[in-house]
C-alpha cells in the first residue's frame, strides 16, 4: 500500500523555544491517522513543516510520493488543509472566500461547495467579520473539502464547533475516508482520536513517544482502584498516581490483580471500586513512561 505521508527525523527549533526533535511518522493511503498531544507538544510545528509553511532545520518530508521541498505546488494542489486558527480577510463575504479558495486550485468547486454549505448551514452572504468563531470554522471546512483532495490535514479542527456541527463534520470525514482519501488528524481531544482514528502517534515535548493502532494504544492491563475507608496503603509493586480524597484512596494498578486483592482483604476497607481507566488516564500513562 502506498505511503501517503513519510516524515523521517524531522527537526525544527525556535532557538531556546522547543519545536520538534527527530519526528518520524509514516501514514498509509486510506488511513484515518491521529496525531495527539497537549497544546504546545509540537503538533502544529510538525504540520506546518509538512506543508512547507515553515522551513525545517533537518529531516525528510514526503507527501503523496513527493518531496515537499522540491514539489510543494504539486503537493498542495492535492491537499485539503484546515489550520487550528481560522483567519480570513474580514471584509470579504463568505461566498468570495470560498470562490477565492477554489480559484487557487484552478478548479470549479461550486457543486461540492453548495453541498457542504447546505450540510453545515453556512450563510454565504455574510461578511467574515460578522461571523462567530464556529461559523468561521465552518467556512474553513468548506475550503478544505470542496476540491476533493487526496490527503486531508486537520490541525485541532473542532474547537469552536457546536456538538451538532462536530457530528456533521466527522460524518463528512468518514465519507471521504471511505472513498479512499487519507486523513491526518491532529487533536488534543482524546475521545476524537479513539472514536474516529485507526492509527495514531502520541507526541510529547517535540518527540514521538508512542505509535500504534488506536486499539493497541488503548489496551492496558492497568486498573483504576478506589478504596473507601482508608487513607494509607502498604507498599505494593504496580501502584502509581496515588491520591487521597474524601471519596477514598485512589490509584492506578498495573499487573496481576490477585496480589492486590490479597492485600486489600487484610485491610479495614469499607468498599472497593475497580474499573477500566479512562482514555485520558491511559494517555497520561504514556506520558509517565516517557518521563521515566
mmCIF file of C-alpha atoms in Angstrom:
data_model
loop_
_atom_site.group_PDB
_atom_site.id
_atom_site.type_symbol
_atom_site.label_atom_id
_atom_site.label_comp_id
_atom_site.label_asym_id
_atom_site.label_seq_id
_atom_site.Cartn_x
_atom_site.Cartn_y
_atom_site.Cartn_z
ATOM 1 C CA UNK A 1 0.000 0.000 0.000
ATOM 2 C CA UNK A 2 1.240 3.481 -0.878
ATOM 3 C CA UNK A 3 2.746 5.617 1.857
ATOM 4 C CA UNK A 4 0.994 8.988 1.643
ATOM 5 C CA UNK A 5 2.984 10.625 4.457
ATOM 6 C CA UNK A 6 6.629 9.875 5.158
ATOM 7 C CA UNK A 7 8.389 12.000 7.758
ATOM 8 C CA UNK A 8 11.864 10.986 8.860
ATOM 9 C CA UNK A 9 13.957 12.617 11.580
ATOM 10 C CA UNK A 10 12.207 15.991 11.327
ATOM 11 C CA UNK A 11 13.884 18.693 13.392
ATOM 12 C CA UNK A 12 12.632 22.250 13.810
ATOM 13 C CA UNK A 13 13.774 24.518 16.642
ATOM 14 C CA UNK A 14 12.944 28.089 17.573
ATOM 15 C CA UNK A 15 16.133 28.976 19.390
ATOM 16 C CA UNK A 16 15.504 28.489 23.088
ATOM 17 C CA UNK A 17 11.851 27.599 22.460
ATOM 18 C CA UNK A 18 11.003 23.967 21.822
ATOM 19 C CA UNK A 19 9.945 22.832 18.352
ATOM 20 C CA UNK A 20 10.213 19.200 17.300
ATOM 21 C CA UNK A 21 13.175 16.861 17.569
ATOM 22 C CA UNK A 22 13.594 13.759 15.411
ATOM 23 C CA UNK A 23 9.940 13.255 14.438
ATOM 24 C CA UNK A 24 9.307 10.186 12.237
ATOM 25 C CA UNK A 25 5.805 9.293 11.013
ATOM 26 C CA UNK A 26 4.501 7.017 8.252
ATOM 27 C CA UNK A 27 0.856 7.089 7.119
ATOM 28 C CA UNK A 28 -0.574 4.630 4.596
ATOM 29 C CA UNK A 29 -3.053 5.527 1.872
ATOM 30 C CA UNK A 30 -6.646 5.482 3.090
ATOM 31 C CA UNK A 31 -5.768 5.679 6.780
ATOM 32 C CA UNK A 32 -7.527 7.901 9.316
ATOM 33 C CA UNK A 33 -4.464 8.809 11.354
ATOM 34 C CA UNK A 34 -4.474 10.606 14.677
ATOM 35 C CA UNK A 35 -1.729 12.913 15.897
ATOM 36 C CA UNK A 36 -2.270 13.506 19.568
ATOM 37 C CA UNK A 37 -0.678 15.585 22.265
ATOM 38 C CA UNK A 38 -1.440 18.552 24.513
ATOM 39 C CA UNK A 39 -1.174 22.132 23.305
ATOM 40 C CA UNK A 40 2.466 23.061 22.841
ATOM 41 C CA UNK A 41 3.664 19.491 22.232
ATOM 42 C CA UNK A 42 4.731 20.201 18.642
ATOM 43 C CA UNK A 43 1.697 19.165 16.579
ATOM 44 C CA UNK A 44 1.287 22.443 14.676
ATOM 45 C CA UNK A 45 5.041 22.775 14.096
ATOM 46 C CA UNK A 46 5.066 19.298 12.542
ATOM 47 C CA UNK A 47 2.091 20.081 10.301
ATOM 48 C CA UNK A 48 3.426 23.466 9.177
ATOM 49 C CA UNK A 49 6.736 21.818 8.333
ATOM 50 C CA UNK A 50 4.886 19.117 6.373
ATOM 51 C CA UNK A 51 3.150 21.754 4.263
ATOM 52 C CA UNK A 52 6.261 23.858 3.709
ATOM 53 C CA UNK A 53 4.750 26.766 5.641
ATOM 54 C CA UNK A 54 7.831 26.915 7.832
ATOM 55 C CA UNK A 55 11.370 25.829 6.987
ATOM 56 C CA UNK A 56 12.568 22.706 8.754
ATOM 57 C CA UNK A 57 16.092 22.525 10.179
ATOM 58 C CA UNK A 58 16.678 18.960 9.004
ATOM 59 C CA UNK A 59 14.928 15.723 8.116
ATOM 60 C CA UNK A 60 12.911 14.433 5.149
ATOM 61 C CA UNK A 61 9.221 15.035 4.378
ATOM 62 C CA UNK A 62 7.480 13.231 1.514
ATOM 63 C CA UNK A 63 3.759 13.667 0.872
ATOM 64 C CA UNK A 64 1.891 11.751 -1.839
ATOM 65 C CA UNK A 65 5.191 10.305 -3.027
ATOM 66 C CA UNK A 66 6.859 13.704 -3.499
ATOM 67 C CA UNK A 67 9.381 15.774 -1.563
ATOM 68 C CA UNK A 68 7.699 18.864 -0.106
ATOM 69 C CA UNK A 69 10.863 20.902 -0.677
ATOM 70 C CA UNK A 70 11.005 20.345 -4.449
ATOM 71 C CA UNK A 71 7.348 19.625 -5.303
ATOM 72 C CA UNK A 72 5.454 21.960 -2.980
ATOM 73 C CA UNK A 73 2.987 23.346 -5.557
ATOM 74 C CA UNK A 74 2.054 19.908 -6.939
ATOM 75 C CA UNK A 75 1.599 18.522 -3.429
ATOM 76 C CA UNK A 76 -0.551 21.370 -2.114
ATOM 77 C CA UNK A 77 -2.947 21.024 -5.066
ATOM 78 C CA UNK A 78 -3.860 17.574 -3.737
ATOM 79 C CA UNK A 79 -4.177 18.514 -0.060
ATOM 80 C CA UNK A 80 -7.063 19.912 1.950
ATOM 81 C CA UNK A 81 -5.687 21.762 4.983
ATOM 82 C CA UNK A 82 -7.577 23.195 7.927
ATOM 83 C CA UNK A 83 -5.395 25.158 10.372
ATOM 84 C CA UNK A 84 -6.078 25.449 14.081
ATOM 85 C CA UNK A 85 -6.658 29.202 13.788
ATOM 86 C CA UNK A 86 -9.269 30.328 11.274
ATOM 87 C CA UNK A 87 -8.366 33.675 9.707
ATOM 88 C CA UNK A 88 -9.797 35.228 6.542
ATOM 89 C CA UNK A 89 -9.975 38.721 5.043
ATOM 90 C CA UNK A 90 -12.572 40.264 7.390
ATOM 91 C CA UNK A 91 -14.365 42.468 4.858
ATOM 92 C CA UNK A 92 -14.912 39.751 2.245
ATOM 93 C CA UNK A 93 -18.144 37.809 2.105
ATOM 94 C CA UNK A 94 -18.246 34.072 2.692
ATOM 95 C CA UNK A 95 -19.054 33.372 -0.952
ATOM 96 C CA UNK A 96 -15.995 35.361 -2.053
ATOM 97 C CA UNK A 97 -13.696 33.442 0.306
ATOM 98 C CA UNK A 98 -14.988 30.076 -0.900
ATOM 99 C CA UNK A 99 -14.574 31.069 -4.567
ATOM 100 C CA UNK A 100 -11.119 32.535 -3.947
ATOM 101 C CA UNK A 101 -10.011 29.235 -2.428
ATOM 102 C CA UNK A 102 -11.421 27.247 -5.352
ATOM 103 C CA UNK A 103 -9.691 29.586 -7.820
ATOM 104 C CA UNK A 104 -6.387 28.945 -6.068
ATOM 105 C CA UNK A 105 -6.780 25.282 -7.019
ATOM 106 C CA UNK A 106 -7.869 26.322 -10.533
ATOM 107 C CA UNK A 107 -10.998 24.197 -10.149
ATOM 108 C CA UNK A 108 -14.752 24.616 -10.429
ATOM 109 C CA UNK A 109 -15.836 23.503 -6.946
ATOM 110 C CA UNK A 110 -19.282 25.102 -6.997
ATOM 111 C CA UNK A 111 -21.342 21.899 -6.742
ATOM 112 C CA UNK A 112 -19.333 20.495 -3.842
ATOM 113 C CA UNK A 113 -19.218 23.886 -2.112
ATOM 114 C CA UNK A 114 -23.013 24.167 -2.380
ATOM 115 C CA UNK A 115 -23.426 20.717 -0.851
ATOM 116 C CA UNK A 116 -21.042 21.469 2.024
ATOM 117 C CA UNK A 117 -22.620 24.852 2.768
ATOM 118 C CA UNK A 118 -26.034 23.249 2.923
ATOM 119 C CA UNK A 119 -24.944 20.461 5.224
ATOM 120 C CA UNK A 120 -23.000 22.792 7.524
ATOM 121 C CA UNK A 121 -25.681 25.506 7.421
ATOM 122 C CA UNK A 122 -23.340 28.179 6.084
ATOM 123 C CA UNK A 123 -24.714 31.642 5.277
ATOM 124 C CA UNK A 124 -22.703 32.610 2.192
ATOM 125 C CA UNK A 125 -23.941 36.226 2.106
ATOM 126 C CA UNK A 126 -22.359 37.428 5.351
ATOM 127 C CA UNK A 127 -19.015 39.145 5.753
ATOM 128 C CA UNK A 128 -16.304 37.267 7.631
ATOM 129 C CA UNK A 129 -16.162 39.973 10.314
ATOM 130 C CA UNK A 130 -19.831 39.277 11.122
ATOM 131 C CA UNK A 131 -19.222 35.600 11.891
ATOM 132 C CA UNK A 132 -18.613 33.807 15.170
ATOM 133 C CA UNK A 133 -15.595 31.511 15.623
ATOM 134 C CA UNK A 134 -17.789 28.477 14.990
ATOM 135 C CA UNK A 135 -19.100 29.876 11.713
ATOM 136 C CA UNK A 136 -15.589 30.797 10.571
ATOM 137 C CA UNK A 137 -14.565 27.233 11.339
ATOM 138 C CA UNK A 138 -17.346 26.006 9.056
ATOM 139 C CA UNK A 139 -16.000 28.177 6.230
ATOM 140 C CA UNK A 140 -12.581 26.618 6.814
ATOM 141 C CA UNK A 141 -14.114 23.146 6.500
ATOM 142 C CA UNK A 142 -15.736 24.056 3.176
ATOM 143 C CA UNK A 143 -12.450 25.454 1.856
ATOM 144 C CA UNK A 144 -10.569 22.298 2.881
ATOM 145 C CA UNK A 145 -13.061 19.819 1.408
ATOM 146 C CA UNK A 146 -14.545 21.478 -1.673
ATOM 147 C CA UNK A 147 -11.789 20.472 -4.154
ATOM 148 C CA UNK A 148 -11.964 16.769 -3.144
ATOM 149 C CA UNK A 149 -8.261 16.295 -2.328
ATOM 150 C CA UNK A 150 -6.384 13.016 -1.859
ATOM 151 C CA UNK A 151 -4.988 13.984 1.546
ATOM 152 C CA UNK A 152 -6.674 15.964 4.314
ATOM 153 C CA UNK A 153 -4.635 17.540 7.098
ATOM 154 C CA UNK A 154 -6.542 18.933 10.078
ATOM 155 C CA UNK A 155 -4.958 20.827 12.961
ATOM 156 C CA UNK A 156 -7.279 20.980 16.005
ATOM 157 C CA UNK A 157 -10.311 21.383 13.701
ATOM 158 C CA UNK A 158 -13.246 21.013 16.101
ATOM 159 C CA UNK A 159 -12.579 23.816 18.584
ATOM 160 C CA UNK A 160 -15.384 26.350 18.295
ATOM 161 C CA UNK A 161 -17.826 23.962 16.595
ATOM 162 C CA UNK A 162 -21.029 23.158 18.438
ATOM 163 C CA UNK A 163 -21.813 19.449 19.051
ATOM 164 C CA UNK A 164 -24.194 19.151 16.089
ATOM 165 C CA UNK A 165 -21.662 20.621 13.686
ATOM 166 C CA UNK A 166 -18.925 18.405 15.138
ATOM 167 C CA UNK A 167 -21.098 15.380 14.407
ATOM 168 C CA UNK A 168 -21.722 16.507 10.821
ATOM 169 C CA UNK A 169 -18.025 17.298 10.375
ATOM 170 C CA UNK A 170 -16.990 13.781 11.359
ATOM 171 C CA UNK A 171 -19.715 12.347 9.130
ATOM 172 C CA UNK A 172 -18.130 14.233 6.221
ATOM 173 C CA UNK A 173 -14.684 12.927 7.141
ATOM 174 C CA UNK A 174 -15.880 9.346 7.317
ATOM 175 C CA UNK A 175 -17.449 9.717 3.886
ATOM 176 C CA UNK A 176 -14.277 10.985 2.185
ATOM 177 C CA UNK A 177 -12.184 8.416 4.054
ATOM 178 C CA UNK A 178 -14.495 5.635 2.842
ATOM 179 C CA UNK A 179 -13.989 6.941 -0.701
ATOM 180 C CA UNK A 180 -10.217 6.402 -0.316
ATOM 181 C CA UNK A 181 -8.888 9.738 0.923
ATOM 182 C CA UNK A 182 -6.236 9.792 3.650
ATOM 183 C CA UNK A 183 -6.831 11.871 6.776
ATOM 184 C CA UNK A 184 -4.158 13.196 9.132
ATOM 185 C CA UNK A 185 -5.991 14.452 12.198
ATOM 186 C CA UNK A 186 -4.224 16.440 14.914
ATOM 187 C CA UNK A 187 -6.064 16.873 18.204
ATOM 188 C CA UNK A 188 -5.696 17.092 21.964
ATOM 189 C CA UNK A 189 -9.250 15.727 22.380
ATOM 190 C CA UNK A 190 -8.628 12.069 23.185
ATOM 191 C CA UNK A 191 -12.196 10.928 22.573
ATOM 192 C CA UNK A 192 -11.989 12.145 18.961
ATOM 193 C CA UNK A 193 -8.886 10.045 18.324
ATOM 194 C CA UNK A 194 -10.424 6.964 19.921
ATOM 195 C CA UNK A 195 -13.735 7.312 18.079
ATOM 196 C CA UNK A 196 -12.519 8.020 14.557
ATOM 197 C CA UNK A 197 -8.845 7.165 14.010
ATOM 198 C CA UNK A 198 -7.344 3.813 13.006
ATOM 199 C CA UNK A 199 -3.754 4.577 13.953
ATOM 200 C CA UNK A 200 -2.141 7.322 15.992
ATOM 201 C CA UNK A 201 1.123 8.851 17.132
ATOM 202 C CA UNK A 202 1.478 10.421 20.575
ATOM 203 C CA UNK A 203 3.793 13.434 20.827
ATOM 204 C CA UNK A 204 5.339 14.886 23.964
ATOM 205 C CA UNK A 205 7.659 17.900 24.116
ATOM 206 C CA UNK A 206 8.510 17.657 20.431
ATOM 207 C CA UNK A 207 9.176 13.905 20.377
ATOM 208 C CA UNK A 208 7.067 10.897 19.365
ATOM 209 C CA UNK A 209 6.641 8.647 22.409
ATOM 210 C CA UNK A 210 4.223 6.021 21.011
ATOM 211 C CA UNK A 211 2.957 4.893 17.590
ATOM 212 C CA UNK A 212 0.442 2.097 17.058
ATOM 213 C CA UNK A 213 -3.119 1.259 16.145
ATOM 214 C CA UNK A 214 -5.606 3.099 18.339
ATOM 215 C CA UNK A 215 -6.939 -0.230 19.622
ATOM 216 C CA UNK A 216 -3.442 -1.247 20.779
ATOM 217 C CA UNK A 217 -2.680 2.152 22.268
ATOM 218 C CA UNK A 218 -5.800 1.972 24.407
ATOM 219 C CA UNK A 219 -5.175 -1.593 25.558
ATOM 220 C CA UNK A 220 -3.721 -1.746 29.025
ATOM 221 C CA UNK A 221 -3.595 -4.079 31.986
ATOM 222 C CA UNK A 222 -3.984 -1.049 34.240
ATOM 223 C CA UNK A 223 -6.975 -0.665 36.534
ATOM 224 C CA UNK A 224 -8.261 2.378 38.369
ATOM 225 C CA UNK A 225 -8.834 1.468 42.009
ATOM 226 C CA UNK A 226 -10.702 3.296 44.766
ATOM 227 C CA UNK A 227 -10.560 2.106 48.366
ATOM 228 C CA UNK A 228 -13.020 3.700 50.773
ATOM 229 C CA UNK A 229 -12.435 3.937 54.498
ATOM 230 C CA UNK A 230 -8.632 4.032 54.483
ATOM 231 C CA UNK A 231 -6.004 6.669 53.747
ATOM 232 C CA UNK A 232 -2.831 4.545 53.785
ATOM 233 C CA UNK A 233 -1.744 1.516 51.787
ATOM 234 C CA UNK A 234 1.261 -0.817 52.181
ATOM 235 C CA UNK A 235 3.970 -0.626 49.515
ATOM 236 C CA UNK A 236 2.764 -2.762 46.609
ATOM 237 C CA UNK A 237 4.537 -3.071 43.218
ATOM 238 C CA UNK A 238 2.452 -1.799 40.302
ATOM 239 C CA UNK A 239 0.773 1.127 42.075
ATOM 240 C CA UNK A 240 1.111 4.680 40.760
ATOM 241 C CA UNK A 241 -0.678 8.027 40.898
ATOM 242 C CA UNK A 242 -1.893 7.567 44.467
ATOM 243 C CA UNK A 243 -4.165 10.326 45.839
ATOM 244 C CA UNK A 244 -6.262 10.517 48.973
ATOM 245 C CA UNK A 245 -9.571 12.402 48.864
ATOM 246 C CA UNK A 246 -12.840 12.457 50.789
ATOM 247 C CA UNK A 247 -14.226 9.941 48.308
ATOM 248 C CA UNK A 248 -11.421 7.491 49.129
ATOM 249 C CA UNK A 249 -7.885 6.432 48.289
ATOM 250 C CA UNK A 250 -7.392 6.455 44.501
ATOM 251 C CA UNK A 251 -4.576 4.904 42.480
ATOM 252 C CA UNK A 252 -3.664 3.128 39.244
ATOM 253 C CA UNK A 253 -2.647 -0.523 39.454
ATOM 254 C CA UNK A 254 -0.812 -2.491 36.742
ATOM 255 C CA UNK A 255 -0.257 -6.212 36.899
ATOM 256 C CA UNK A 256 -1.904 -9.348 38.263
ATOM 257 C CA UNK A 257 -4.892 -8.320 40.364
ATOM 258 C CA UNK A 258 -4.578 -11.248 42.837
ATOM 259 C CA UNK A 259 -1.738 -9.796 44.980
ATOM 260 C CA UNK A 260 -3.659 -6.531 45.303
ATOM 261 C CA UNK A 261 -6.853 -8.318 46.361
ATOM 262 C CA UNK A 262 -4.862 -10.308 48.889
ATOM 263 C CA UNK A 263 -3.551 -7.094 50.493
ATOM 264 C CA UNK A 264 -6.988 -5.401 50.426
ATOM 265 C CA UNK A 265 -8.539 -8.392 52.229
ATOM 266 C CA UNK A 266 -6.267 -7.694 55.211
ATOM 267 C CA UNK A 267 -7.283 -4.027 55.447
ATOM 268 C CA UNK A 268 -10.271 -2.414 57.101
ATOM 269 C CA UNK A 269 -11.783 -1.255 53.804
ATOM 270 C CA UNK A 270 -15.413 -0.115 53.610
ATOM 271 C CA UNK A 271 -15.731 -0.507 49.862
ATOM 272 C CA UNK A 272 -13.642 -1.335 46.791
ATOM 273 C CA UNK A 273 -14.161 0.006 43.258
ATOM 274 C CA UNK A 274 -12.046 -1.426 40.421
ATOM 275 C CA UNK A 275 -12.685 -0.119 36.901
ATOM 276 C CA UNK A 276 -11.143 0.428 33.486
ATOM 277 C CA UNK A 277 -9.122 3.646 33.258
ATOM 278 C CA UNK A 278 -10.374 6.440 31.020
ATOM 279 C CA UNK A 279 -8.600 7.258 27.782
ATOM 280 C CA UNK A 280 -7.202 10.367 29.475
ATOM 281 C CA UNK A 281 -5.625 8.214 32.182
ATOM 282 C CA UNK A 282 -4.154 5.847 29.580
ATOM 283 C CA UNK A 283 -2.710 8.853 27.771
ATOM 284 C CA UNK A 284 -1.101 10.084 31.000
ATOM 285 C CA UNK A 285 0.351 6.594 31.421
ATOM 286 C CA UNK A 286 2.270 7.002 28.152
ATOM 287 C CA UNK A 287 3.459 10.424 29.304
ATOM 288 C CA UNK A 288 4.632 8.994 32.625
ATOM 289 C CA UNK A 289 6.522 6.212 30.835
ATOM 290 C CA UNK A 290 8.208 8.737 28.526
ATOM 291 C CA UNK A 291 9.313 10.776 31.522
ATOM 292 C CA UNK A 292 10.933 7.883 33.351
#
